[in-house]
Short mmCIF file of C-alpha atoms and ligand atoms in Angstrom, two decimals:
data_model
loop_
_atom_site.label_atom_id
_atom_site.label_comp_id
_atom_site.label_asym_id
_atom_site.label_seq_id
_atom_site.Cartn_x
_atom_site.Cartn_y
_atom_site.Cartn_z
CA UNK R 1 81.48 76.46 112.31
CA UNK R 2 79.20 78.47 114.60
CA UNK R 3 77.11 81.20 113.00
CA UNK R 4 75.19 82.79 115.89
CA UNK R 5 78.35 82.96 118.05
CA UNK R 6 80.57 84.12 115.21
CA UNK R 7 82.69 87.19 116.07
CA UNK R 8 81.25 89.02 113.02
CA UNK R 9 77.63 87.90 113.45
CA UNK R 10 76.40 91.29 114.75
CA UNK R 11 72.71 90.32 114.88
CA UNK R 12 72.39 89.48 111.22
CA UNK R 13 68.74 88.97 110.29
CA UNK R 14 69.38 86.12 107.93
CA UNK R 15 72.30 84.03 106.72
CA UNK R 16 71.59 81.44 104.00
CA UNK R 17 73.97 78.76 102.72
CA UNK R 18 73.75 76.97 99.38
CA UNK R 19 75.58 73.96 98.10
CA UNK R 20 74.83 72.73 94.57
CA UNK R 21 77.15 69.81 93.72
CA UNK R 22 75.94 69.71 90.09
CA UNK R 23 77.28 73.17 89.23
CA UNK R 24 79.89 73.33 91.99
CA UNK R 25 78.19 76.34 93.61
CA UNK R 26 79.03 76.95 97.24
CA UNK R 27 77.61 80.29 98.32
CA UNK R 28 76.46 82.31 101.31
CA UNK R 29 73.96 85.18 101.32
CA UNK R 30 73.87 87.44 104.38
CA UNK R 31 71.18 90.00 105.14
CA UNK R 32 72.30 92.21 107.98
CA UNK R 33 69.42 94.62 108.32
CA UNK R 34 66.31 95.61 106.38
CA UNK R 35 65.06 98.52 108.48
CA UNK R 36 65.52 100.93 105.56
CA UNK R 37 64.33 98.49 102.88
CA UNK R 38 65.12 95.13 101.25
CA UNK R 39 68.82 94.31 101.34
CA UNK R 40 71.11 95.11 98.43
CA UNK R 41 74.81 94.43 97.92
CA UNK R 42 77.31 92.83 95.58
CA UNK R 43 78.17 89.21 94.93
CA UNK R 44 81.85 88.47 95.52
CA UNK R 45 83.58 85.41 94.10
CA UNK R 46 86.85 84.57 95.81
CA UNK R 47 88.92 81.43 96.48
CA UNK R 48 88.48 81.60 100.28
CA UNK R 49 90.87 79.21 102.02
CA UNK R 50 88.19 78.12 104.53
CA UNK R 51 84.41 78.38 104.75
CA UNK R 52 84.88 80.37 107.95
CA UNK R 53 86.90 82.98 106.01
CA UNK R 54 84.00 83.21 103.52
CA UNK R 55 81.46 83.56 106.33
CA UNK R 56 83.53 86.26 108.04
CA UNK R 57 83.84 88.20 104.79
CA UNK R 58 80.14 88.06 103.90
CA UNK R 59 79.09 89.05 107.45
CA UNK R 60 81.48 92.02 107.60
CA UNK R 61 80.60 93.16 104.09
CA UNK R 62 76.83 92.95 104.57
CA UNK R 63 77.02 94.88 107.86
CA UNK R 64 79.05 97.51 105.99
CA UNK R 65 76.28 97.71 103.38
CA UNK R 66 73.70 98.57 106.05
CA UNK R 67 75.81 101.53 107.18
CA UNK R 68 76.75 102.50 103.63
CA UNK R 69 73.16 102.66 102.38
CA UNK R 70 72.00 104.54 105.48
CA UNK R 71 74.57 107.31 105.00
CA UNK R 72 73.94 107.39 101.26
CA UNK R 73 70.25 108.13 101.97
CA UNK R 74 69.08 105.03 100.12
CA UNK R 75 65.89 103.14 100.98
CA UNK R 76 67.70 99.80 101.02
CA UNK R 77 69.11 97.51 103.69
CA UNK R 78 72.47 95.80 104.01
CA UNK R 79 73.24 92.49 102.36
CA UNK R 80 76.00 90.72 100.49
CA UNK R 81 76.74 87.35 98.94
CA UNK R 82 79.90 85.35 98.40
CA UNK R 83 80.65 82.46 96.08
CA UNK R 84 83.52 80.28 97.23
CA UNK R 85 85.78 79.64 94.24
CA UNK R 86 88.36 81.05 91.90
CA UNK R 87 86.57 83.29 89.39
CA UNK R 88 89.16 82.54 86.70
CA UNK R 89 88.89 78.75 87.08
CA UNK R 90 85.60 77.82 88.74
CA UNK R 91 83.10 80.24 87.22
CA UNK R 92 80.65 78.67 84.77
CA UNK R 93 77.27 79.48 83.30
CA UNK R 94 75.67 76.67 85.33
CA UNK R 95 77.22 77.98 88.55
CA UNK R 96 75.88 81.49 87.88
CA UNK R 97 72.42 80.14 87.02
CA UNK R 98 72.41 78.18 90.30
CA UNK R 99 73.36 81.42 92.10
CA UNK R 100 70.39 83.09 90.38
CA UNK R 101 68.08 80.32 91.68
CA UNK R 102 69.52 80.76 95.19
CA UNK R 103 68.84 84.52 95.13
CA UNK R 104 65.34 84.04 93.69
CA UNK R 105 64.52 81.54 96.47
CA UNK R 106 64.78 84.41 98.98
CA UNK R 107 61.86 86.21 97.26
CA UNK R 108 63.42 89.68 97.16
CA UNK R 109 64.95 89.83 100.62
CA UNK R 110 68.27 90.34 98.84
CA UNK R 111 69.15 91.97 95.47
CA UNK R 112 72.60 91.34 94.05
CA UNK R 113 75.05 93.20 91.78
CA UNK R 114 78.66 92.77 90.66
CA UNK R 115 81.60 92.84 93.06
CA UNK R 116 85.19 91.53 93.02
CA UNK R 117 85.28 88.39 90.92
CA UNK R 118 81.93 88.97 89.20
CA UNK R 119 81.10 91.16 86.21
CA UNK R 120 78.30 92.90 84.36
CA UNK R 121 78.08 89.84 82.06
CA UNK R 122 77.83 87.51 85.06
CA UNK R 123 74.93 89.57 86.41
CA UNK R 124 73.14 89.15 83.07
CA UNK R 125 73.40 85.35 83.45
CA UNK R 126 72.26 85.44 87.11
CA UNK R 127 69.32 87.60 85.99
CA UNK R 128 68.12 84.79 83.72
CA UNK R 129 66.98 83.07 86.92
CA UNK R 130 66.13 85.94 89.25
CA UNK R 131 64.45 89.30 89.08
CA UNK R 132 66.63 90.41 92.01
CA UNK R 133 69.84 91.24 90.13
CA UNK R 134 71.02 94.74 89.19
CA UNK R 135 74.15 96.18 87.69
CA UNK R 136 73.76 95.34 84.05
CA UNK R 137 71.47 97.92 82.46
CA UNK R 138 73.05 100.44 80.14
CA UNK R 139 72.80 104.03 81.21
CA UNK R 140 73.51 107.24 79.41
CA UNK R 141 77.27 107.63 79.81
CA UNK R 142 78.43 104.27 81.23
CA UNK R 143 77.46 100.64 80.80
CA UNK R 144 76.05 98.69 83.74
CA UNK R 145 79.42 98.62 85.55
CA UNK R 146 79.18 100.80 88.67
CA UNK R 147 82.99 101.32 88.86
CA UNK R 148 83.09 104.69 87.01
CA UNK R 149 80.45 106.17 89.33
CA UNK R 150 82.16 104.68 92.39
CA UNK R 151 85.36 106.36 91.18
CA UNK R 152 83.52 109.66 90.73
CA UNK R 153 82.30 109.50 94.35
CA UNK R 154 85.76 108.63 95.68
CA UNK R 155 87.25 111.45 93.62
CA UNK R 156 84.73 113.91 95.11
CA UNK R 157 85.53 112.52 98.58
CA UNK R 158 89.26 113.10 98.05
CA UNK R 159 88.46 116.68 96.94
CA UNK R 160 86.46 117.16 100.18
CA UNK R 161 89.29 115.79 102.35
CA UNK R 162 91.94 117.92 100.61
CA UNK R 163 89.76 121.01 100.91
CA UNK R 164 89.19 120.30 104.62
CA UNK R 165 92.79 119.41 105.52
CA UNK R 166 94.79 121.71 103.27
CA UNK R 167 92.22 124.32 102.22
CA UNK R 168 93.06 123.76 98.56
CA UNK R 169 92.05 121.91 95.41
CA UNK R 170 93.88 118.93 93.93
CA UNK R 171 96.34 120.89 91.78
CA UNK R 172 99.86 119.70 92.66
CA UNK R 173 98.64 117.24 95.33
CA UNK R 174 100.62 114.00 95.49
CA UNK R 175 98.37 110.95 95.70
CA UNK R 176 99.54 107.35 96.20
CA UNK R 177 97.10 104.64 95.17
CA UNK R 178 97.16 101.01 96.24
CA UNK R 179 95.44 99.21 93.37
CA UNK R 180 94.49 100.59 89.97
CA UNK R 181 91.83 98.10 88.86
CA UNK R 182 88.29 98.94 87.74
CA UNK R 183 87.68 101.80 90.19
CA UNK R 184 91.33 102.86 90.46
CA UNK R 185 91.70 103.33 86.71
CA UNK R 186 88.81 105.80 86.51
CA UNK R 187 90.06 107.58 89.65
CA UNK R 188 93.48 108.09 88.09
CA UNK R 189 91.83 109.67 85.06
CA UNK R 190 89.88 112.17 87.21
CA UNK R 191 92.76 112.92 89.60
CA UNK R 192 95.29 113.60 86.85
CA UNK R 193 92.77 115.75 84.99
CA UNK R 194 92.40 117.84 88.18
CA UNK R 195 96.17 118.40 88.27
CA UNK R 196 97.17 115.87 90.94
CA UNK R 197 100.41 113.89 90.63
CA UNK R 198 99.51 110.21 90.94
CA UNK R 199 101.77 107.41 92.21
CA UNK R 200 100.55 103.81 92.29
CA UNK R 201 101.41 100.24 93.05
CA UNK R 202 99.55 97.14 91.93
CA UNK R 203 100.24 93.42 92.03
CA UNK R 204 98.98 93.25 88.46
CA UNK R 205 101.67 94.31 85.97
CA UNK R 206 98.99 94.73 83.30
CA UNK R 207 96.96 97.17 85.41
CA UNK R 208 99.94 99.26 86.48
CA UNK R 209 101.28 99.44 82.93
CA UNK R 210 97.87 100.64 81.75
CA UNK R 211 97.86 103.73 84.02
CA UNK R 212 101.54 104.46 83.40
CA UNK R 213 100.84 104.40 79.67
CA UNK R 214 97.46 106.20 79.68
CA UNK R 215 98.05 108.86 82.36
CA UNK R 216 101.78 109.03 83.08
CA UNK R 217 101.39 107.60 86.62
CA UNK R 218 104.64 107.01 88.55
CA UNK R 219 104.93 103.38 89.64
CA UNK R 220 105.85 102.58 93.25
CA UNK R 221 107.07 99.22 94.48
CA UNK R 222 104.51 97.49 96.76
CA UNK R 223 106.80 98.03 99.77
CA UNK R 224 107.22 101.76 98.99
CA UNK R 225 103.54 102.65 98.97
CA UNK R 226 102.68 103.35 102.61
CA UNK R 227 105.84 105.28 103.41
CA UNK R 228 105.64 107.38 100.22
CA UNK R 229 106.02 111.09 100.82
CA UNK R 230 102.58 112.05 99.53
CA UNK R 231 99.58 114.12 100.62
CA UNK R 232 96.91 111.45 100.16
CA UNK R 233 97.04 107.66 100.48
CA UNK R 234 94.21 105.99 98.56
CA UNK R 235 93.65 102.28 99.35
CA UNK R 236 91.83 100.93 96.28
CA UNK R 237 92.68 97.22 96.39
CA UNK R 238 91.47 94.80 99.06
CA UNK R 239 90.38 95.27 102.69
CA UNK R 240 92.65 95.59 105.75
CA UNK R 241 95.20 97.98 104.17
CA UNK R 242 95.35 100.08 107.35
CA UNK R 243 96.70 97.70 109.96
CA UNK R 244 99.20 97.58 112.82
CA UNK R 245 102.07 96.92 110.40
CA UNK R 246 101.28 99.63 107.84
CA UNK R 247 99.99 102.43 110.06
CA UNK R 248 103.29 103.64 111.50
CA UNK R 249 104.86 104.12 108.10
CA UNK R 250 102.04 106.24 106.63
CA UNK R 251 103.33 109.75 105.83
CA UNK R 252 100.20 111.04 104.08
CA UNK R 253 97.92 113.26 106.17
CA UNK R 254 94.83 111.97 104.37
CA UNK R 255 93.67 108.38 103.85
CA UNK R 256 90.84 108.26 101.33
CA UNK R 257 90.23 105.47 98.84
CA UNK R 258 87.74 103.06 97.29
CA UNK R 259 88.46 99.79 99.10
CA UNK R 260 85.89 98.26 101.45
CA UNK R 261 86.86 97.47 105.07
CA UNK R 262 90.12 99.44 104.90
CA UNK R 263 90.64 99.32 108.67
CA UNK R 264 91.93 95.92 109.80
CA UNK R 265 90.55 96.69 113.28
CA UNK R 266 88.28 99.56 114.43
CA UNK R 267 91.12 100.93 116.61
CA UNK R 268 92.97 101.97 113.46
CA UNK R 269 90.51 104.87 113.20
CA UNK R 270 91.60 106.11 116.65
CA UNK R 271 95.29 105.74 115.80
CA UNK R 272 94.79 107.87 112.68
CA UNK R 273 93.00 110.52 114.73
CA UNK R 274 95.91 110.61 117.22
CA UNK R 275 98.40 110.87 114.38
CA UNK R 276 96.52 113.75 112.73
CA UNK R 277 95.60 111.68 109.69
CA UNK R 278 92.21 112.59 108.21
CA UNK R 279 90.46 109.35 107.30
CA UNK R 280 87.49 109.35 104.92
CA UNK R 281 85.42 106.37 106.16
CA UNK R 282 85.43 103.74 103.42
CA UNK R 283 81.73 102.99 103.30
CA UNK R 284 80.91 106.69 102.97
CA UNK R 285 83.41 107.60 100.25
CA UNK R 286 82.81 104.48 98.14
CA UNK R 287 79.01 104.53 98.18
CA UNK R 288 78.76 105.67 94.53
CA UNK R 289 78.52 102.02 93.45
CA UNK R 290 75.50 101.15 95.58
CA UNK R 291 73.82 104.45 94.67
CA UNK R 292 74.25 103.55 90.99
CA UNK R 293 73.04 99.98 91.52
CA UNK R 294 70.00 101.25 93.42
CA UNK R 295 69.01 103.49 90.48
CA UNK R 296 69.59 100.61 88.10
CA UNK R 297 67.28 98.42 90.21
CA UNK R 298 64.61 101.12 89.77
CA UNK R 299 65.29 101.19 86.01
CA UNK R 300 66.47 104.83 86.21
CA UNK R 301 69.21 105.63 83.69
CA UNK R 302 69.52 109.38 84.18
CA UNK R 303 73.26 109.87 84.78
CA UNK R 304 72.89 113.52 85.88
CA UNK R 305 70.44 112.49 88.59
CA UNK R 306 72.73 109.68 89.77
CA UNK R 307 75.81 111.93 89.80
CA UNK R 308 73.90 114.57 91.78
CA UNK R 309 73.06 111.93 94.40
CA UNK R 310 76.70 110.78 94.47
CA UNK R 311 77.82 114.38 95.05
CA UNK R 312 76.08 114.11 98.44
CA UNK R 313 79.13 112.04 99.54
CA UNK R 314 81.13 115.27 99.70
CA UNK R 315 78.62 116.94 102.02
CA UNK R 316 78.37 113.88 104.28
CA UNK R 317 82.15 113.62 104.56
CA UNK R 318 82.54 117.31 105.42
CA UNK R 319 79.96 116.88 108.18
CA UNK R 320 81.85 113.83 109.52
CA UNK R 321 85.21 115.66 109.41
CA UNK R 322 83.79 118.65 111.32
CA UNK R 323 82.11 116.50 113.97
CA UNK R 324 85.27 114.41 114.38
CA UNK R 325 87.24 117.57 115.08
CA UNK R 326 84.67 119.08 117.45
CA UNK R 327 84.03 115.87 119.40
CA UNK R 328 87.65 114.59 119.21
CA UNK R 329 86.39 111.20 118.02
CA UNK R 330 87.61 109.26 115.02
CA UNK R 331 85.85 109.83 111.69
CA UNK R 332 84.98 106.12 111.56
CA UNK R 333 83.30 106.39 114.97
CA UNK R 334 81.32 109.47 113.87
CA UNK R 335 80.21 107.78 110.63
CA UNK R 336 78.97 104.71 112.55
CA UNK R 337 77.12 106.94 115.03
CA UNK R 338 75.43 108.90 112.20
CA UNK R 339 74.34 105.70 110.46
CA UNK R 340 73.05 104.22 113.73
CA UNK R 341 71.01 107.40 114.35
CA UNK R 342 69.40 107.03 110.91
CA UNK R 343 68.59 103.36 111.56
CA UNK R 344 67.19 104.10 115.03
CA UNK R 345 64.99 106.94 113.72
CA UNK R 346 63.68 104.77 110.92
CA UNK R 347 62.87 101.93 113.33
CA UNK R 348 61.05 104.31 115.66
CA UNK R 349 59.02 105.74 112.76
CA UNK R 350 58.10 102.21 111.66
CA UNK R 351 57.03 101.29 115.19
CA UNK R 352 54.98 104.48 115.53
CA UNK R 353 53.22 103.95 112.19
P1 NAD H 401 89.57 95.39 91.01
O1 NAD H 401 89.76 93.95 91.37
O2 NAD H 401 89.21 95.74 89.62
O3 NAD H 401 90.89 96.24 91.38
C1 NAD H 401 91.69 95.98 92.49
C2 NAD H 401 93.14 96.18 92.07
O4 NAD H 401 93.96 96.03 93.22
C3 NAD H 401 93.61 95.16 91.04
O5 NAD H 401 94.29 95.84 90.00
C4 NAD H 401 94.56 94.27 91.84
O6 NAD H 401 95.60 93.73 91.04
C5 NAD H 401 95.10 95.25 92.86
N1 NAD H 401 95.65 94.66 94.09
C6 NAD H 401 95.24 93.56 94.78
N2 NAD H 401 96.02 93.37 95.86
C7 NAD H 401 96.93 94.37 95.85
C8 NAD H 401 98.01 94.74 96.71
N3 NAD H 401 98.30 94.03 97.80
N4 NAD H 401 98.75 95.82 96.40
C9 NAD H 401 98.46 96.56 95.29
N5 NAD H 401 97.47 96.26 94.44
C10 NAD H 401 96.72 95.19 94.71
O7 NAD H 401 88.48 95.93 92.05
P2 NAD H 401 87.67 97.29 91.96
O8 NAD H 401 86.32 97.03 91.40
O9 NAD H 401 88.53 98.36 91.36
O10 NAD H 401 87.46 97.59 93.51
C11 NAD H 401 88.54 98.05 94.31
C12 NAD H 401 88.08 98.16 95.76
O11 NAD H 401 86.96 99.05 95.83
C13 NAD H 401 87.59 96.84 96.36
O12 NAD H 401 87.93 96.81 97.73
C14 NAD H 401 86.08 96.91 96.20
O13 NAD H 401 85.41 96.12 97.17
C15 NAD H 401 85.85 98.40 96.44
N6 NAD H 401 84.63 98.91 95.84
C16 NAD H 401 84.39 98.75 94.52
C17 NAD H 401 83.21 99.25 93.96
C18 NAD H 401 82.93 99.14 92.48
O14 NAD H 401 82.01 99.82 92.00
N7 NAD H 401 83.69 98.36 91.73
C19 NAD H 401 82.27 99.89 94.78
C20 NAD H 401 82.55 100.06 96.14
C21 NAD H 401 83.74 99.55 96.66
#
């Protein structure tokens, strides 16, 4: 496997590999960029079929974190880690402690938090071995889990998109969600409270039944989701939801959801622009989680302060939507350009200092 020539390498500053046969840990930590500060990003545990698939995922995700933190006005860089393994079968206390040692060995170049396949409790174990773990302190309204605040940011982002596209609030809007897990559940609560009609599909019967029971969500079959006659499509499961197979069937005029890396290829952003679909760039709308984790890393538990910062997502999205319309460029292109401007400015200031 080649790292420097890898299609997703994108000038990563550091990629570290760890194998610990005693605990079974096989992990990769990627630091994409630390211009704005030391890297921060979640630790994903997933049964990758090959080590190249794990490398690809960690490289793409850590690059995304650089852009996400830049547009969320956070003084942190982009990083991510992955553990190769099935979280339900392979996770053990020893494996998490070994991950803590791995993170600590990088002396603060990377701070971790929970992600798919890891939890608040797992972070507490990792933190037994490293000071560079966040995402487990209790704050005023929520526990250490960033999902409710991520959901709040995505909810605000959907409000911004609906306001921009339809000039209205969420009352009576039809919203189809792909995935109603940790973030999706809290989103459903906020969306239904605001008067939206929510439809959802999920591969987990337990998770879909929960939102049908708690909020009266209408279940859609997995194959009905993209072509559903709705106003907003919200991808809240895994990456790559918007791809060459799904894009033609999308009827919604807004795509706005929590999932990372929603576009299978960057061209999907252009196709949505051509088709008049307003796309809320994933790393902008879902930045509530990293904002929350950043405050946790600073030991700040003031929920009002954190929510006020998260509200900035709405303003950033509205700016992106306007520029996309004026410049006739996709929203994903505009978001990347804005983030790159921030990184360039910061680098210039550092060089001048
Ligand atoms: P989760 O694992 O709790 O929820 C994902 C849900 O999607 C699960 O219910 C799962 O069964 C379902 N799912 C998986 N494949 C599906 C498919 N093909 N069709 C329909 N449903 C499917 O994860 P989460 O924490 O809710 O995160 C959701 C997304 O948001 C992820 O992409 C994650 O990276 C991103 N995200 C999460 C946070 C956070 O704070 N948790 C922050 C930023 C971004």
